């Protein structure tokens, strides 16, 4: 045994990667990555009816988008069934589990009688202490011998100590009569065999922890550190559901949220580090701990998400953004950019990324660089073009032909031209925007000129002058 931290994400592949699952994965990933530990991935595919390869693929893709890389192979819980059964047999051999031959009818009869007498309906099998010599040759399950007295205490790093009276735990089935292991056994055996040291998961699993503890204790295995995190709620304080908006992590990719912003936001969803809202991945890895996880459910807040995404876009590397936007376009099923458009996008990135909270917003601002001539002005832009006297754009052309193509020289040239025309640059800006972009809300005229370059700028101005 080493002291290395090992965490895991153990999704059931029955749908997409839920936003809550993505947060669970992120917490486990941050905890491991911040401590030089391992983050493992186990697909809990024992439910053969509900588990699908498509769901597994969707989960992997969602994790990939979020950059939550796992160590080692993806583990299939189903494939480990023989090992789970082996542990059940070990417990049987050690006298910590027993064969139970009770039939379904006997169990029902027991429960009905218990109900009628107002006793606990937890099944107490007559086979628990039966002499094996009396065992019939008949179908049976294997049950664990639950402790009869005392309490089981789950020392949870988020919930505190949670006590469960042992007389409320039944002799849980470990192996069904067809020899297949139950889920509860599979989880414990897998976590143990994978060397998991910290189990960070939704608090909907807190009740399972008490039953899982029985298996750890019966096997004499070290119980991992538990951290059961409150589920995510919607803005109205109710459990997050479809009517609050998108639930799939990948839907957020397709809506154009950057992965870094999403990670930042998900990390803040139930965990805090002082008053820090915006942080980098590096800071998150360094700061993330179990003490900062809150006991009450966090509320999903789209405004906050967008705000953080905007801040992450603003500080992202231009080439990396270009790459991520291209992936977003695939996810959103948008037509891909041509290589020339993609280059233009990267060149323009510096003047686009400051105030865009999502990729659609950024692409909207990038329109001038992605579109090609002839530029068709919208209504407002057409009005701006009509507001200047015919010919003024033609007159401007030689001044731009001679200016060197830097912001300072362009500013100088345009201001000098405006002065000569006894007007202000501000009066020219509208028509120039219209000529260069065909719309009235754009990045600054100088930024557009710099991104478009001299030839394209002059050609667009010429087109507008000709059309006037
Ligand atoms: N497969 C379970 C789920 O998707 C998680 C089990 C666990 O983390 O122990 O909710």
Short mmCIF file of C-alpha atoms and ligand atoms in Angstrom, two decimals:
data_model
loop_
_atom_site.label_atom_id
_atom_site.label_comp_id
_atom_site.label_asym_id
_atom_site.label_seq_id
_atom_site.Cartn_x
_atom_site.Cartn_y
_atom_site.Cartn_z
CA UNK A 1 0.00 0.00 0.00
CA UNK A 2 1.31 3.44 -0.86
CA UNK A 3 0.07 6.76 0.34
CA UNK A 4 -0.79 7.83 -3.16
CA UNK A 5 -4.24 9.30 -3.55
CA UNK A 6 -6.47 7.29 -5.87
CA UNK A 7 -9.89 8.56 -6.85
CA UNK A 8 -12.34 7.31 -9.41
CA UNK A 9 -15.39 8.27 -11.38
CA UNK A 10 -17.87 5.41 -11.70
CA UNK A 11 -20.72 6.38 -14.00
CA UNK A 12 -23.51 4.04 -15.04
CA UNK A 13 -23.65 4.16 -18.83
CA UNK A 14 -27.37 4.66 -19.26
CA UNK A 15 -27.45 8.05 -20.97
CA UNK A 16 -25.30 11.10 -21.46
CA UNK A 17 -22.80 12.63 -19.02
CA UNK A 18 -25.07 14.46 -16.61
CA UNK A 19 -23.90 17.85 -15.42
CA UNK A 20 -23.90 16.45 -11.86
CA UNK A 21 -21.78 13.50 -12.99
CA UNK A 22 -19.40 15.90 -14.71
CA UNK A 23 -19.01 17.77 -11.44
CA UNK A 24 -18.39 14.53 -9.53
CA UNK A 25 -15.76 13.57 -12.09
CA UNK A 26 -14.18 17.02 -11.84
CA UNK A 27 -13.97 16.90 -8.04
CA UNK A 28 -12.30 13.48 -8.17
CA UNK A 29 -9.97 14.62 -10.93
CA UNK A 30 -8.98 17.81 -9.11
CA UNK A 31 -8.43 15.96 -5.86
CA UNK A 32 -6.14 13.41 -7.49
CA UNK A 33 -4.36 15.77 -9.85
CA UNK A 34 -3.63 18.26 -7.11
CA UNK A 35 -1.93 15.56 -5.07
CA UNK A 36 0.08 13.68 -7.64
CA UNK A 37 -2.51 10.94 -7.39
CA UNK A 38 -4.42 8.82 -9.84
CA UNK A 39 -7.86 9.39 -11.28
CA UNK A 40 -9.47 6.18 -12.51
CA UNK A 41 -12.53 5.57 -14.61
CA UNK A 42 -14.88 2.65 -14.07
CA UNK A 43 -17.96 2.10 -16.15
CA UNK A 44 -20.67 0.53 -13.99
CA UNK A 45 -22.23 -1.53 -16.70
CA UNK A 46 -23.60 -4.44 -14.70
CA UNK A 47 -27.17 -3.54 -15.61
CA UNK A 48 -27.13 -5.25 -18.99
CA UNK A 49 -30.49 -3.92 -20.02
CA UNK A 50 -29.89 -0.24 -19.37
CA UNK A 51 -26.16 -0.02 -20.18
CA UNK A 52 -25.29 0.81 -23.77
CA UNK A 53 -22.01 1.31 -25.63
CA UNK A 54 -23.40 4.58 -26.99
CA UNK A 55 -23.83 5.88 -23.45
CA UNK A 56 -20.27 4.87 -22.58
CA UNK A 57 -19.04 6.69 -25.69
CA UNK A 58 -21.04 9.79 -24.72
CA UNK A 59 -19.56 9.77 -21.21
CA UNK A 60 -16.03 9.42 -22.56
CA UNK A 61 -16.64 12.21 -25.00
CA UNK A 62 -18.03 14.51 -22.34
CA UNK A 63 -15.04 13.82 -20.09
CA UNK A 64 -12.75 14.39 -23.05
CA UNK A 65 -14.34 17.73 -23.77
CA UNK A 66 -13.86 18.79 -20.16
CA UNK A 67 -10.25 17.61 -20.26
CA UNK A 68 -10.77 15.18 -17.37
CA UNK A 69 -8.23 12.59 -18.41
CA UNK A 70 -8.11 9.35 -16.48
CA UNK A 71 -5.21 7.10 -15.67
CA UNK A 72 -4.95 3.58 -16.99
CA UNK A 73 -7.56 1.58 -18.83
CA UNK A 74 -11.26 2.21 -18.57
CA UNK A 75 -12.53 -0.52 -16.28
CA UNK A 76 -15.71 -2.40 -17.05
CA UNK A 77 -17.48 -3.49 -13.90
CA UNK A 78 -19.38 -6.18 -15.73
CA UNK A 79 -16.19 -7.86 -16.88
CA UNK A 80 -15.08 -8.18 -13.29
CA UNK A 81 -18.11 -10.21 -12.22
CA UNK A 82 -16.05 -13.40 -11.66
CA UNK A 83 -13.85 -11.50 -9.21
CA UNK A 84 -16.90 -10.18 -7.38
CA UNK A 85 -18.22 -13.70 -7.05
CA UNK A 86 -14.86 -14.86 -5.79
CA UNK A 87 -15.06 -12.39 -2.91
CA UNK A 88 -18.54 -13.59 -2.02
CA UNK A 89 -17.19 -17.13 -1.85
CA UNK A 90 -14.29 -15.98 0.27
CA UNK A 91 -16.73 -14.48 2.76
CA UNK A 92 -18.71 -17.70 2.67
CA UNK A 93 -15.62 -19.75 3.42
CA UNK A 94 -14.72 -17.40 6.27
CA UNK A 95 -18.17 -17.78 7.82
CA UNK A 96 -18.98 -14.13 7.20
CA UNK A 97 -21.59 -14.96 4.64
CA UNK A 98 -24.00 -17.84 4.24
CA UNK A 99 -26.07 -19.68 1.74
CA UNK A 100 -29.71 -18.76 2.02
CA UNK A 101 -32.25 -21.16 0.54
CA UNK A 102 -35.34 -19.12 1.37
CA UNK A 103 -37.75 -18.91 -1.49
CA UNK A 104 -39.41 -15.71 -2.63
CA UNK A 105 -42.70 -16.94 -1.10
CA UNK A 106 -41.07 -17.61 2.26
CA UNK A 107 -39.61 -14.14 2.30
CA UNK A 108 -42.97 -12.63 1.40
CA UNK A 109 -44.71 -14.61 4.12
CA UNK A 110 -42.10 -13.42 6.61
CA UNK A 111 -42.65 -9.81 5.59
CA UNK A 112 -46.42 -10.01 5.76
CA UNK A 113 -46.27 -11.46 9.24
CA UNK A 114 -43.77 -8.79 10.30
CA UNK A 115 -46.00 -6.07 8.91
CA UNK A 116 -49.03 -7.50 10.68
CA UNK A 117 -47.14 -7.60 13.98
CA UNK A 118 -45.61 -4.16 13.47
CA UNK A 119 -42.07 -5.56 13.45
CA UNK A 120 -39.28 -4.57 11.10
CA UNK A 121 -39.77 -6.15 7.69
CA UNK A 122 -36.02 -6.65 7.17
CA UNK A 123 -35.66 -10.29 6.28
CA UNK A 124 -34.09 -12.49 8.95
CA UNK A 125 -33.09 -15.68 7.24
CA UNK A 126 -33.34 -18.96 9.16
CA UNK A 127 -30.26 -20.11 7.22
CA UNK A 128 -27.90 -17.63 8.83
CA UNK A 129 -26.88 -20.04 11.55
CA UNK A 130 -27.98 -23.28 9.93
CA UNK A 131 -25.63 -26.22 9.98
CA UNK A 132 -24.27 -26.70 6.41
CA UNK A 133 -25.05 -30.39 6.83
CA UNK A 134 -28.72 -29.44 6.63
CA UNK A 135 -28.33 -27.56 3.35
CA UNK A 136 -30.54 -28.87 0.58
CA UNK A 137 -29.30 -29.21 -2.98
CA UNK A 138 -31.38 -26.27 -4.16
CA UNK A 139 -31.04 -22.78 -5.58
CA UNK A 140 -29.72 -20.27 -3.09
CA UNK A 141 -28.32 -16.80 -2.75
CA UNK A 142 -25.30 -15.83 -0.70
CA UNK A 143 -26.00 -13.30 2.01
CA UNK A 144 -23.58 -11.38 4.16
CA UNK A 145 -23.94 -11.68 7.93
CA UNK A 146 -24.83 -8.16 8.92
CA UNK A 147 -23.84 -7.06 12.43
CA UNK A 148 -26.83 -7.49 14.71
CA UNK A 149 -26.04 -4.90 17.32
CA UNK A 150 -24.35 -1.56 17.63
CA UNK A 151 -24.10 1.13 15.03
CA UNK A 152 -22.22 1.66 11.82
CA UNK A 153 -20.62 5.08 11.58
CA UNK A 154 -19.72 6.55 8.25
CA UNK A 155 -17.07 9.17 8.76
CA UNK A 156 -17.93 11.39 5.88
CA UNK A 157 -15.72 14.34 5.02
CA UNK A 158 -18.68 16.38 3.85
CA UNK A 159 -21.62 15.11 5.90
CA UNK A 160 -19.74 14.51 9.12
CA UNK A 161 -20.30 11.32 11.10
CA UNK A 162 -23.42 9.54 9.94
CA UNK A 163 -24.61 6.74 12.24
CA UNK A 164 -26.85 3.91 11.21
CA UNK A 165 -28.22 1.40 13.68
CA UNK A 166 -27.08 -2.03 12.68
CA UNK A 167 -30.49 -3.53 13.40
CA UNK A 168 -31.61 -1.52 10.39
CA UNK A 169 -29.25 -3.37 8.09
CA UNK A 170 -30.33 -6.68 6.67
CA UNK A 171 -28.25 -9.62 5.59
CA UNK A 172 -27.82 -8.20 2.15
CA UNK A 173 -27.59 -10.55 -0.79
CA UNK A 174 -24.10 -10.65 -2.31
CA UNK A 175 -24.62 -13.26 -5.01
CA UNK A 176 -27.96 -13.93 -6.63
CA UNK A 177 -29.15 -17.48 -7.17
CA UNK A 178 -27.87 -17.37 -10.76
CA UNK A 179 -24.42 -16.59 -9.36
CA UNK A 180 -24.33 -12.97 -10.48
CA UNK A 181 -22.98 -10.43 -8.00
CA UNK A 182 -25.09 -7.54 -6.76
CA UNK A 183 -24.08 -3.99 -7.49
CA UNK A 184 -23.18 -3.18 -3.88
CA UNK A 185 -20.61 -5.97 -3.79
CA UNK A 186 -19.20 -5.01 -7.17
CA UNK A 187 -18.57 -1.40 -6.08
CA UNK A 188 -16.69 -2.40 -2.95
CA UNK A 189 -14.58 -5.08 -4.61
CA UNK A 190 -13.73 -2.78 -7.49
CA UNK A 191 -12.86 0.16 -5.28
CA UNK A 192 -10.69 -2.08 -3.16
CA UNK A 193 -8.94 -3.78 -6.07
CA UNK A 194 -8.40 -0.45 -7.81
CA UNK A 195 -6.78 0.89 -4.67
CA UNK A 196 -9.26 3.72 -4.37
CA UNK A 197 -8.41 5.82 -1.33
CA UNK A 198 -11.08 8.52 -1.65
CA UNK A 199 -14.66 8.04 -2.79
CA UNK A 200 -16.16 11.37 -3.78
CA UNK A 201 -19.69 10.97 -5.13
CA UNK A 202 -23.25 12.24 -4.92
CA UNK A 203 -24.97 12.05 -1.54
CA UNK A 204 -27.66 9.89 -3.13
CA UNK A 205 -25.13 7.12 -2.40
CA UNK A 206 -24.78 7.88 1.30
CA UNK A 207 -27.20 5.10 2.28
CA UNK A 208 -25.25 2.65 0.18
CA UNK A 209 -22.11 3.52 2.10
CA UNK A 210 -23.45 1.88 5.27
CA UNK A 211 -24.09 -1.38 3.43
CA UNK A 212 -20.80 -1.15 1.60
CA UNK A 213 -19.02 -0.71 4.95
CA UNK A 214 -20.26 -4.16 6.00
CA UNK A 215 -18.37 -5.70 3.12
CA UNK A 216 -15.18 -3.74 3.84
CA UNK A 217 -15.33 -4.81 7.42
CA UNK A 218 -16.11 -8.43 6.71
CA UNK A 219 -13.16 -8.58 4.32
CA UNK A 220 -10.90 -6.65 6.69
CA UNK A 221 -10.24 -4.07 4.00
CA UNK A 222 -9.38 -0.44 4.63
CA UNK A 223 -12.46 1.74 4.25
CA UNK A 224 -11.81 4.61 1.84
CA UNK A 225 -12.31 8.22 2.79
CA UNK A 226 -15.91 9.06 1.95
CA UNK A 227 -17.06 12.43 0.69
CA UNK A 228 -20.72 12.49 -0.29
CA UNK A 229 -21.47 15.74 -2.04
CA UNK A 230 -24.92 17.35 -2.11
CA UNK A 231 -26.69 17.12 -5.44
CA UNK A 232 -27.03 20.16 -7.67
CA UNK A 233 -30.25 22.15 -7.48
CA UNK A 234 -31.86 24.46 -9.97
CA UNK A 235 -32.08 28.23 -9.38
CA UNK A 236 -35.41 27.64 -7.61
CA UNK A 237 -33.83 25.34 -5.04
CA UNK A 238 -35.42 22.17 -6.43
CA UNK A 239 -33.40 19.21 -7.63
CA UNK A 240 -31.90 20.00 -11.04
CA UNK A 241 -34.14 18.72 -13.81
CA UNK A 242 -34.87 19.14 -17.48
CA UNK A 243 -37.11 22.13 -16.91
CA UNK A 244 -34.13 24.06 -15.51
CA UNK A 245 -32.34 23.71 -18.83
CA UNK A 246 -29.73 21.45 -20.37
CA UNK A 247 -28.58 18.54 -18.20
CA UNK A 248 -25.99 16.95 -20.46
CA UNK A 249 -22.43 18.21 -20.18
CA UNK A 250 -22.04 18.02 -23.93
CA UNK A 251 -25.06 20.20 -24.51
CA UNK A 252 -22.98 22.95 -22.96
CA UNK A 253 -20.23 22.29 -25.45
CA UNK A 254 -22.76 22.52 -28.27
CA UNK A 255 -24.06 25.79 -26.83
CA UNK A 256 -20.54 27.18 -27.09
CA UNK A 257 -19.30 27.33 -23.51
CA UNK A 258 -15.53 26.94 -23.27
CA UNK A 259 -14.32 23.91 -21.31
CA UNK A 260 -12.13 26.02 -19.03
CA UNK A 261 -15.09 28.18 -18.02
CA UNK A 262 -17.22 25.11 -17.49
CA UNK A 263 -14.57 23.52 -15.27
CA UNK A 264 -14.24 26.70 -13.25
CA UNK A 265 -17.99 26.94 -12.86
CA UNK A 266 -18.50 23.27 -11.98
CA UNK A 267 -15.71 23.48 -9.42
CA UNK A 268 -17.53 26.37 -7.75
CA UNK A 269 -20.77 24.43 -7.77
CA UNK A 270 -20.62 23.11 -4.24
CA UNK A 271 -17.01 23.90 -3.46
CA UNK A 272 -15.40 27.18 -2.54
CA UNK A 273 -12.02 28.66 -1.85
CA UNK A 274 -12.64 31.86 0.07
CA UNK A 275 -14.31 34.36 -2.19
CA UNK A 276 -12.52 33.24 -5.32
CA UNK A 277 -14.88 32.94 -8.27
CA UNK A 278 -12.53 33.01 -11.23
CA UNK A 279 -9.53 30.72 -11.16
CA UNK A 280 -7.28 28.83 -13.53
CA UNK A 281 -7.02 25.05 -13.74
CA UNK A 282 -3.71 25.27 -12.00
CA UNK A 283 -5.18 27.18 -9.08
CA UNK A 284 -8.12 24.78 -8.90
CA UNK A 285 -5.77 21.81 -8.69
CA UNK A 286 -3.75 23.52 -6.04
CA UNK A 287 -6.70 24.71 -3.96
CA UNK A 288 -9.23 21.91 -4.26
CA UNK A 289 -9.83 20.04 -1.03
CA UNK A 290 -12.65 18.23 0.72
CA UNK A 291 -13.01 20.85 3.47
CA UNK A 292 -14.21 23.41 0.96
CA UNK A 293 -17.18 21.30 -0.13
CA UNK A 294 -20.45 22.73 1.18
CA UNK A 295 -23.09 20.74 3.01
CA UNK A 296 -26.04 22.33 1.29
CA UNK A 297 -26.89 21.87 -2.36
CA UNK A 298 -25.43 24.40 -4.79
CA UNK A 299 -27.77 26.12 -7.22
CA UNK A 300 -27.10 26.10 -10.91
CA UNK A 301 -26.82 29.65 -12.19
CA UNK A 302 -26.41 30.18 -15.93
CA UNK A 303 -25.49 33.86 -15.51
CA UNK A 304 -22.54 32.92 -13.34
CA UNK A 305 -21.48 30.27 -15.80
CA UNK A 306 -21.56 32.77 -18.66
CA UNK A 307 -19.70 35.35 -16.68
CA UNK A 308 -16.89 32.92 -15.86
CA UNK A 309 -16.80 31.66 -19.43
CA UNK A 310 -16.33 35.22 -20.65
CA UNK A 311 -13.40 35.68 -18.31
CA UNK A 312 -11.80 32.45 -19.47
CA UNK A 313 -12.24 33.30 -23.14
CA UNK A 314 -10.59 36.66 -22.52
CA UNK A 315 -7.44 35.11 -21.08
CA UNK A 316 -7.21 32.12 -23.42
CA UNK A 317 -4.50 31.65 -25.98
CA UNK A 318 -5.66 32.63 -29.49
CA UNK A 319 -4.60 29.43 -31.22
CA UNK A 320 -6.16 27.31 -28.48
CA UNK A 321 -9.41 29.24 -28.79
CA UNK A 322 -9.43 28.76 -32.54
CA UNK A 323 -9.06 25.03 -32.03
CA UNK A 324 -11.77 24.88 -29.39
CA UNK A 325 -14.16 26.94 -31.50
CA UNK A 326 -13.67 24.53 -34.40
CA UNK A 327 -14.58 21.67 -32.08
CA UNK A 328 -17.58 23.60 -30.84
CA UNK A 329 -18.74 24.04 -34.43
CA UNK A 330 -18.61 20.30 -34.96
CA UNK A 331 -20.53 19.72 -31.70
CA UNK A 332 -23.10 22.35 -32.71
CA UNK A 333 -23.37 20.81 -36.20
CA UNK A 334 -22.38 24.09 -37.84
CA UNK A 335 -20.65 24.09 -41.23
CA UNK A 336 -16.88 24.03 -40.67
CA UNK A 337 -14.69 27.05 -41.31
CA UNK A 338 -12.51 27.05 -44.41
CA UNK A 339 -8.77 27.21 -43.71
CA UNK A 340 -8.79 30.88 -44.76
CA UNK A 341 -11.67 31.64 -42.38
CA UNK A 342 -9.97 29.78 -39.60
CA UNK A 343 -6.76 31.80 -40.14
CA UNK A 344 -8.74 35.03 -40.18
CA UNK A 345 -10.49 34.01 -36.99
CA UNK A 346 -7.19 33.52 -35.22
CA UNK A 347 -5.83 36.82 -36.52
CA UNK A 348 -8.97 38.57 -35.28
CA UNK A 349 -9.07 36.74 -31.95
CA UNK A 350 -7.32 39.48 -30.01
CA UNK A 351 -10.16 41.93 -30.71
CA UNK A 352 -12.97 39.39 -30.34
CA UNK A 353 -12.23 37.60 -27.11
CA UNK A 354 -12.61 40.43 -24.69
CA UNK A 355 -16.32 40.62 -24.32
CA UNK A 356 -17.62 37.31 -25.63
CA UNK A 357 -19.09 34.98 -23.02
CA UNK A 358 -19.74 32.13 -25.42
CA UNK A 359 -18.43 31.00 -28.79
CA UNK A 360 -21.61 32.02 -30.65
CA UNK A 361 -21.12 35.52 -29.26
CA UNK A 362 -17.50 35.48 -30.35
CA UNK A 363 -18.35 34.22 -33.83
CA UNK A 364 -20.96 36.93 -34.15
CA UNK A 365 -18.27 39.52 -33.56
CA UNK A 366 -15.97 37.67 -35.95
CA UNK A 367 -18.46 37.90 -38.79
CA UNK A 368 -16.54 40.69 -40.58
CA UNK A 369 -13.45 38.47 -40.78
CA UNK A 370 -15.27 35.31 -41.81
CA UNK A 371 -17.49 36.73 -44.50
CA UNK A 372 -16.34 37.47 -48.01
CA UNK A 373 -17.06 40.22 -50.52
CA UNK A 374 -19.33 41.60 -51.59
CA UNK A 375 -20.43 42.82 -48.17
CA UNK A 376 -24.17 43.32 -48.10
CA UNK A 377 -24.98 46.06 -45.58
CA UNK A 378 -27.89 45.52 -43.25
CA UNK A 379 -30.49 48.25 -42.85
CA UNK A 380 -28.61 50.29 -40.26
CA UNK A 381 -25.32 49.96 -42.11
CA UNK A 382 -26.99 51.02 -45.34
CA UNK A 383 -28.30 54.12 -43.59
CA UNK A 384 -24.79 54.90 -42.29
CA UNK A 385 -23.41 54.66 -45.83
CA UNK A 386 -26.15 56.93 -47.15
CA UNK A 387 -25.28 59.54 -44.53
CA UNK A 388 -21.94 60.45 -46.13
CA UNK A 389 -21.62 62.30 -49.40
CA UNK A 390 -20.95 60.24 -52.45
CA UNK A 391 -17.32 60.06 -53.26
CA UNK A 392 -15.92 60.49 -49.76
CA UNK A 393 -14.94 56.81 -49.62
CA UNK A 394 -13.27 57.19 -53.00
CA UNK A 395 -11.32 60.15 -51.71
CA UNK A 396 -10.19 58.22 -48.68
CA UNK A 397 -8.70 55.41 -50.71
CA UNK A 398 -5.37 57.02 -51.69
CA UNK A 399 -4.76 58.00 -48.07
CA UNK A 400 -5.07 54.39 -47.03
CA UNK A 401 -3.01 53.20 -49.95
CA UNK A 402 -0.13 55.24 -48.67
CA UNK A 403 -0.47 54.69 -44.92
CA UNK A 404 1.66 52.06 -43.32
CA UNK A 405 -0.61 49.35 -41.94
CA UNK A 406 -0.26 49.87 -38.22
CA UNK A 407 -2.80 51.12 -35.75
CA UNK A 408 -0.94 54.38 -35.16
CA UNK A 409 -0.54 55.23 -38.83
CA UNK A 410 -4.12 54.29 -39.63
CA UNK A 411 -5.40 56.44 -36.81
CA UNK A 412 -3.23 59.29 -37.99
CA UNK A 413 -4.31 58.92 -41.60
CA UNK A 414 -8.01 58.78 -40.79
CA UNK A 415 -7.88 61.68 -38.37
CA UNK A 416 -5.97 63.81 -40.84
CA UNK A 417 -8.47 62.94 -43.56
CA UNK A 418 -11.40 63.81 -41.31
CA UNK A 419 -9.80 67.13 -40.45
CA UNK A 420 -9.25 67.96 -44.11
CA UNK A 421 -12.90 67.22 -44.74
CA UNK A 422 -13.84 69.45 -41.81
CA UNK A 423 -15.47 66.61 -39.98
CA UNK A 424 -14.61 64.23 -37.16
CA UNK A 425 -13.39 60.68 -37.40
CA UNK A 426 -16.51 59.69 -35.48
CA UNK A 427 -18.59 60.73 -38.46
CA UNK A 428 -16.61 58.45 -40.72
CA UNK A 429 -16.61 55.48 -38.42
CA UNK A 430 -20.22 54.47 -39.14
CA UNK A 431 -19.86 54.38 -42.91
CA UNK A 432 -16.51 52.62 -42.61
CA UNK A 433 -18.01 49.96 -40.37
CA UNK A 434 -20.78 49.56 -42.90
CA UNK A 435 -18.30 49.22 -45.74
CA UNK A 436 -16.03 46.78 -43.92
CA UNK A 437 -18.58 44.68 -42.10
CA UNK A 438 -22.02 45.52 -43.44
CA UNK A 439 -23.29 46.17 -39.94
CA UNK A 440 -23.23 48.79 -37.26
CA UNK A 441 -21.99 46.79 -34.27
CA UNK A 442 -18.48 45.51 -34.92
CA UNK A 443 -15.02 45.56 -33.40
CA UNK A 444 -13.29 48.91 -33.86
CA UNK A 445 -12.68 50.16 -37.39
CA UNK A 446 -8.92 50.02 -36.82
CA UNK A 447 -9.03 46.46 -35.57
CA UNK A 448 -11.05 45.42 -38.59
CA UNK A 449 -8.62 47.13 -40.93
CA UNK A 450 -5.66 45.49 -39.28
CA UNK A 451 -7.27 42.06 -39.38
CA UNK A 452 -8.48 42.38 -42.97
CA UNK A 453 -5.23 43.84 -44.28
CA UNK A 454 -4.78 46.61 -46.82
CA UNK A 455 -6.03 44.86 -49.96
CA UNK A 456 -9.23 43.51 -48.49
CA UNK A 457 -9.93 46.77 -46.67
CA UNK A 458 -9.53 48.83 -49.84
CA UNK A 459 -11.56 46.38 -51.87
CA UNK A 460 -14.46 46.56 -49.42
CA UNK A 461 -14.32 50.35 -49.36
CA UNK A 462 -14.25 50.36 -53.15
CA UNK A 463 -17.30 48.07 -53.29
CA UNK A 464 -19.21 50.41 -50.99
CA UNK A 465 -18.15 53.48 -52.98
CA UNK A 466 -19.22 51.83 -56.23
CA UNK A 467 -22.57 50.91 -54.79
CA UNK A 468 -23.28 54.44 -53.59
N1 LIG B 1 -22.61 4.23 -10.75
C1 LIG B 1 -23.05 5.16 -9.75
C2 LIG B 1 -23.78 6.30 -10.39
O1 LIG B 1 -23.62 6.51 -11.58
C3 LIG B 1 -21.91 5.71 -8.90
C4 LIG B 1 -21.48 4.77 -7.86
C5 LIG B 1 -20.38 5.25 -6.98
O2 LIG B 1 -19.80 6.33 -7.24
O3 LIG B 1 -20.05 4.57 -6.03
O4 LIG B 1 -24.49 7.01 -9.72
#
